[in-house]
GROMACS .gro file of C-alpha atoms in nm:
model
  227
    1MET     CA    1  -2.894   5.104  -4.339
    2TYR     CA    2  -3.246   5.157  -4.479
    3PHE     CA    3  -3.201   5.532  -4.442
    4LEU     CA    4  -2.867   5.540  -4.631
    5ASN     CA    5  -2.986   5.310  -4.909
    6ASN     CA    6  -3.305   5.509  -4.960
    7LEU     CA    7  -3.123   5.843  -4.951
    8GLN     CA    8  -2.859   5.735  -5.203
    9LYS     CA    9  -3.122   5.593  -5.435
   10ASP     CA   10  -3.343   5.903  -5.420
   11ILE     CA   11  -3.060   6.150  -5.469
   12GLY     CA   12  -2.914   5.948  -5.756
   13LYS     CA   13  -3.250   5.925  -5.929
   14ALA     CA   14  -3.325   6.295  -5.879
   15LEU     CA   15  -2.987   6.392  -6.027
   16THR     CA   16  -3.001   6.164  -6.329
   17GLU     CA   17  -3.368   6.128  -6.425
   18THR     CA   18  -3.474   6.300  -6.746
   19ASP     CA   19  -3.827   6.163  -6.785
   20MET     CA   20  -4.032   6.372  -6.538
   21THR     CA   21  -4.371   6.211  -6.585
   22PHE     CA   22  -4.655   6.262  -6.339
   23PRO     CA   23  -4.693   5.968  -6.095
   24GLU     CA   24  -5.036   5.820  -6.022
   25LEU     CA   25  -5.219   6.019  -6.290
   26PHE     CA   26  -5.575   5.926  -6.193
   27GLU     CA   27  -5.889   6.134  -6.233
   28GLU     CA   28  -6.085   5.988  -5.939
   29TYR     CA   29  -6.030   5.773  -5.630
   30GLU     CA   30  -6.214   5.461  -5.744
   31THR     CA   31  -5.955   5.410  -6.018
   32TYR     CA   32  -5.677   5.508  -5.776
   33HIS     CA   33  -5.774   5.244  -5.521
   34ALA     CA   34  -5.834   4.983  -5.788
   35GLU     CA   35  -5.470   5.013  -5.898
   36VAL     CA   36  -5.275   5.129  -5.591
   37GLU     CA   37  -5.206   4.936  -5.270
   38THR     CA   38  -5.194   5.204  -5.001
   39GLY     CA   39  -5.077   5.004  -4.698
   40ARG     CA   40  -4.711   5.033  -4.597
   41LEU     CA   41  -4.549   4.817  -4.329
   42LEU     CA   42  -4.285   5.083  -4.252
   43ARG     CA   43  -4.558   5.337  -4.177
   44ALA     CA   44  -4.745   5.091  -3.955
   45GLU     CA   45  -4.431   5.015  -3.757
   46LEU     CA   46  -4.359   5.386  -3.723
   47ILE     CA   47  -4.686   5.462  -3.545
   48GLN     CA   48  -4.766   5.141  -3.357
   49ASP     CA   49  -4.593   5.229  -3.027
   50TRP     CA   50  -4.802   5.546  -2.993
   51ILE     CA   51  -5.122   5.341  -2.978
   52GLU     CA   52  -5.199   5.188  -2.642
   53PRO     CA   53  -5.322   4.826  -2.651
   54GLY     CA   54  -5.698   4.790  -2.674
   55SER     CA   55  -5.755   5.147  -2.795
   56THR     CA   56  -6.040   5.260  -3.017
   57VAL     CA   57  -5.916   5.396  -3.349
   58LEU     CA   58  -6.077   5.577  -3.643
   59ASP     CA   59  -5.867   5.524  -3.954
   60VAL     CA   60  -5.956   5.812  -4.187
   61GLY     CA   61  -5.859   5.722  -4.542
   62VAL     CA   62  -5.846   5.355  -4.450
   63GLY     CA   63  -5.745   5.258  -4.804
   64ASP     CA   64  -5.690   4.884  -4.840
   65GLY     CA   65  -5.704   4.838  -4.463
   66PHE     CA   66  -5.347   4.710  -4.427
   67ILE     CA   67  -5.250   4.942  -4.140
   68SER     CA   68  -5.583   4.899  -3.960
   69ASP     CA   69  -5.541   4.521  -3.980
   70TYR     CA   70  -5.183   4.552  -3.852
   71LEU     CA   71  -5.296   4.755  -3.548
   72ILE     CA   72  -5.576   4.508  -3.473
   73LYS     CA   73  -5.326   4.222  -3.469
   74LYS     CA   74  -5.031   4.396  -3.300
   75ARG     CA   75  -5.210   4.635  -3.059
   76GLU     CA   76  -5.550   4.469  -3.022
   77ALA     CA   77  -5.701   4.797  -3.143
   78LYS     CA   78  -6.071   4.834  -3.213
   79VAL     CA   79  -6.063   5.001  -3.554
   80THR     CA   80  -6.328   5.163  -3.770
   81GLY     CA   81  -6.235   5.290  -4.115
   82VAL     CA   82  -6.371   5.558  -4.345
   83ASP     CA   83  -6.276   5.635  -4.704
   84VAL     CA   84  -6.416   5.827  -4.999
   85SER     CA   85  -6.371   5.522  -5.220
   86ASN     CA   86  -6.612   5.229  -5.231
   87ILE     CA   87  -6.331   5.008  -5.367
   88ALA     CA   88  -6.104   5.102  -5.075
   89CYS     CA   89  -6.378   5.030  -4.822
   90GLU     CA   90  -6.448   4.694  -4.985
   91LYS     CA   91  -6.078   4.601  -4.966
   92ALA     CA   92  -6.073   4.693  -4.597
   93ARG     CA   93  -6.397   4.502  -4.529
   94LYS     CA   94  -6.237   4.189  -4.674
   95ARG     CA   95  -5.982   4.220  -4.392
   96GLY     CA   96  -6.267   4.224  -4.140
   97ILE     CA   97  -6.266   4.601  -4.079
   98THR     CA   98  -6.592   4.791  -4.036
   99THR     CA   99  -6.593   5.076  -4.289
  100GLU     CA  100  -6.804   5.368  -4.403
  101ILE     CA  101  -6.789   5.555  -4.733
  102LYS     CA  102  -6.746   5.923  -4.653
  103ASP     CA  103  -6.614   6.238  -4.822
  104ILE     CA  104  -6.412   6.426  -4.558
  105ASN     CA  105  -6.302   6.720  -4.775
  106TYR     CA  106  -6.504   6.965  -4.567
  107GLY     CA  107  -6.446   6.796  -4.230
  108LEU     CA  108  -6.499   6.460  -4.064
  109GLY     CA  109  -6.871   6.512  -4.006
  110LEU     CA  110  -6.875   6.317  -3.679
  111ASP     CA  111  -7.150   6.338  -3.420
  112SER     CA  112  -7.050   6.501  -3.092
  113ASN     CA  113  -7.057   6.166  -2.911
  114ASN     CA  114  -6.824   5.996  -3.162
  115ILE     CA  115  -6.502   6.004  -2.960
  116TYR     CA  116  -6.207   5.772  -3.028
  117ASP     CA  117  -5.882   5.718  -2.843
  118TYR     CA  118  -5.692   5.793  -3.164
  119ILE     CA  119  -5.775   5.921  -3.510
  120LEU     CA  120  -5.536   5.830  -3.792
  121LEU     CA  121  -5.476   6.067  -4.083
  122LEU     CA  122  -5.211   5.871  -4.266
  123GLU     CA  123  -5.125   6.023  -4.606
  124VAL     CA  124  -5.466   6.192  -4.602
  125LEU     CA  125  -5.440   6.566  -4.530
  126GLU     CA  126  -5.252   6.643  -4.851
  127HIS     CA  127  -5.547   6.501  -5.049
  128THR     CA  128  -5.820   6.712  -4.886
  129MET     CA  129  -5.964   7.047  -4.993
  130TYR     CA  130  -5.974   7.194  -4.641
  131PRO     CA  131  -5.708   7.018  -4.430
  132SER     CA  132  -5.740   7.262  -4.140
  133ARG     CA  133  -6.106   7.165  -4.095
  134VAL     CA  134  -6.022   6.795  -4.107
  135LEU     CA  135  -5.736   6.828  -3.859
  136LEU     CA  136  -5.929   7.045  -3.612
  137ASP     CA  137  -6.225   6.807  -3.630
  138ALA     CA  138  -5.994   6.517  -3.548
  139THR     CA  139  -5.851   6.688  -3.239
  140HIS     CA  140  -6.207   6.740  -3.107
  141HIS     CA  141  -6.298   6.373  -3.143
  142THR     CA  142  -6.002   6.204  -2.973
  143ARG     CA  143  -5.908   6.126  -2.614
  144LYS     CA  144  -5.539   6.049  -2.660
  145GLY     CA  145  -5.423   6.194  -2.989
  146VAL     CA  146  -5.432   6.239  -3.364
  147ILE     CA  147  -5.164   6.065  -3.570
  148VAL     CA  148  -5.067   6.232  -3.897
  149THR     CA  149  -4.827   6.120  -4.167
  150ILE     CA  150  -4.753   6.333  -4.473
  151PRO     CA  151  -4.464   6.366  -4.715
  152ASN     CA  152  -4.190   6.615  -4.626
  153SER     CA  153  -4.188   6.848  -4.926
  154ALA     CA  154  -3.845   6.983  -4.829
  155TYR     CA  155  -3.685   6.641  -4.874
  156ILE     CA  156  -3.362   6.664  -5.072
  157LYS     CA  157  -3.497   6.460  -5.365
  158TRP     CA  158  -3.777   6.709  -5.425
  159ARG     CA  159  -3.543   7.006  -5.371
  160ILE     CA  160  -3.325   6.873  -5.653
  161GLN     CA  161  -3.630   6.834  -5.878
  162LEU     CA  162  -3.724   7.195  -5.805
  163LEU     CA  163  -3.371   7.313  -5.886
  164LYS     CA  164  -3.404   7.136  -6.221
  165GLY     CA  165  -3.717   7.342  -6.290
  166TYR     CA  166  -3.990   7.090  -6.200
  167HIS     CA  167  -4.247   7.097  -5.924
  168PRO     CA  168  -4.166   6.813  -5.683
  169ARG     CA  169  -4.324   6.488  -5.803
  170GLN     CA  170  -4.503   6.325  -5.508
  171SER     CA  171  -4.846   6.230  -5.637
  172PHE     CA  172  -5.079   6.392  -5.886
  173MET     CA  173  -5.357   6.339  -5.629
  174HIS     CA  174  -5.198   6.577  -5.374
  175LEU     CA  175  -5.357   6.920  -5.325
  176HIS     CA  176  -5.131   7.052  -5.046
  177PHE     CA  177  -4.762   7.034  -4.966
  178TRP     CA  178  -4.582   7.080  -4.632
  179SER     CA  179  -4.221   7.069  -4.530
  180ILE     CA  180  -4.159   6.964  -4.169
  181LYS     CA  181  -4.117   7.332  -4.077
  182ASP     CA  182  -4.436   7.417  -4.268
  183PHE     CA  183  -4.638   7.161  -4.075
  184GLU     CA  184  -4.502   7.283  -3.742
  185LEU     CA  185  -4.615   7.634  -3.837
  186PHE     CA  186  -4.949   7.501  -3.963
  187CYS     CA  187  -5.024   7.334  -3.628
  188THR     CA  188  -4.904   7.637  -3.431
  189THR     CA  189  -5.139   7.859  -3.632
  190LEU     CA  190  -5.429   7.621  -3.555
  191ASP     CA  191  -5.327   7.611  -3.185
  192ILE     CA  192  -5.268   7.237  -3.201
  193GLN     CA  193  -5.005   7.096  -2.967
  194MET     CA  194  -4.747   6.863  -3.121
  195ILE     CA  195  -4.663   6.585  -2.875
  196ALA     CA  196  -4.407   6.380  -3.068
  197PHE     CA  197  -4.235   6.340  -3.404
  198ARG     CA  198  -4.096   6.035  -3.584
  199THR     CA  199  -3.940   5.961  -3.919
  200PHE     CA  200  -3.704   5.715  -4.084
  201LEU     CA  201  -3.377   5.873  -3.972
  202PRO     CA  202  -3.097   5.773  -3.734
  203ARG     CA  203  -3.110   5.981  -3.416
  204LEU     CA  204  -2.785   6.165  -3.494
  205THR     CA  205  -2.929   6.303  -3.820
  206LEU     CA  206  -3.259   6.433  -3.678
  207LYS     CA  207  -3.114   6.783  -3.664
  208PHE     CA  208  -3.129   6.778  -4.046
  209ARG     CA  209  -3.471   6.615  -4.071
  210ASN     CA  210  -3.619   6.893  -4.286
  211LEU     CA  211  -3.361   6.806  -4.553
  212LEU     CA  212  -3.311   6.432  -4.510
  213ALA     CA  213  -3.650   6.290  -4.407
  214TRP     CA  214  -3.893   6.197  -4.685
  215GLN     CA  215  -4.166   6.110  -4.435
  216GLN     CA  216  -4.298   6.312  -4.141
  217CYS     CA  217  -4.509   6.151  -3.869
  218TRP     CA  218  -4.672   6.345  -3.586
  219LEU     CA  219  -4.865   6.266  -3.271
  220LEU     CA  220  -5.090   6.564  -3.201
  221SER     CA  221  -5.273   6.645  -2.880
  222PRO     CA  222  -5.652   6.628  -2.852
  223ALA     CA  223  -5.833   6.960  -2.811
  224LYS     CA  224  -5.909   7.055  -2.452
  225ARG     CA  225  -6.267   6.978  -2.360
  226LYS     CA  226  -6.486   7.199  -2.149
  227THR     CA  227  -6.565   7.047  -1.810
   0.00000   0.00000   0.00000
């Protein structure tokens, strides 16, 4: 039901809207995190079953800490968060999450002994200057997997906007755009194994996920370590 309601709403809006303003028109991330709540329950529920109870987790782009807090409560995860924004880190700290302010545009910058069971990159890669560096870094610092969520830029709503002559309106803060097929190709090019995929679609419609899914969620394999 959620899928049908969301699809109808998005298609209807894309077909009828005439005011194509830019969403989230911020110049820097302190203002962004002061005004935007980044945590989403749907996204937390989408990824929770991939995380084994008691796991160590690095939440990159922790934002307001909502999802980290959810995983601590639901999966007894031991979570550390990083974010480029001091305001975001402060919001997460108020939830009891240990955080560090860090710019990950050029990579995660982790020491070789910083290994986590999972690294989360939830709505993060599209904001970074060098997403391949960030993603490859993450695969080298996990034991069980990297979890990525990004918008699906081939979603029907954004296709309609493009047909009307506008670049798809996701967020003014996004630097990169992937369809589901794009991201599969991106990971193949980087020699990253894709373990599993999830989105907000009924099983019978997954064949058309590149058209109908607004969200893509991936569990990626850690890089093989030399023994």
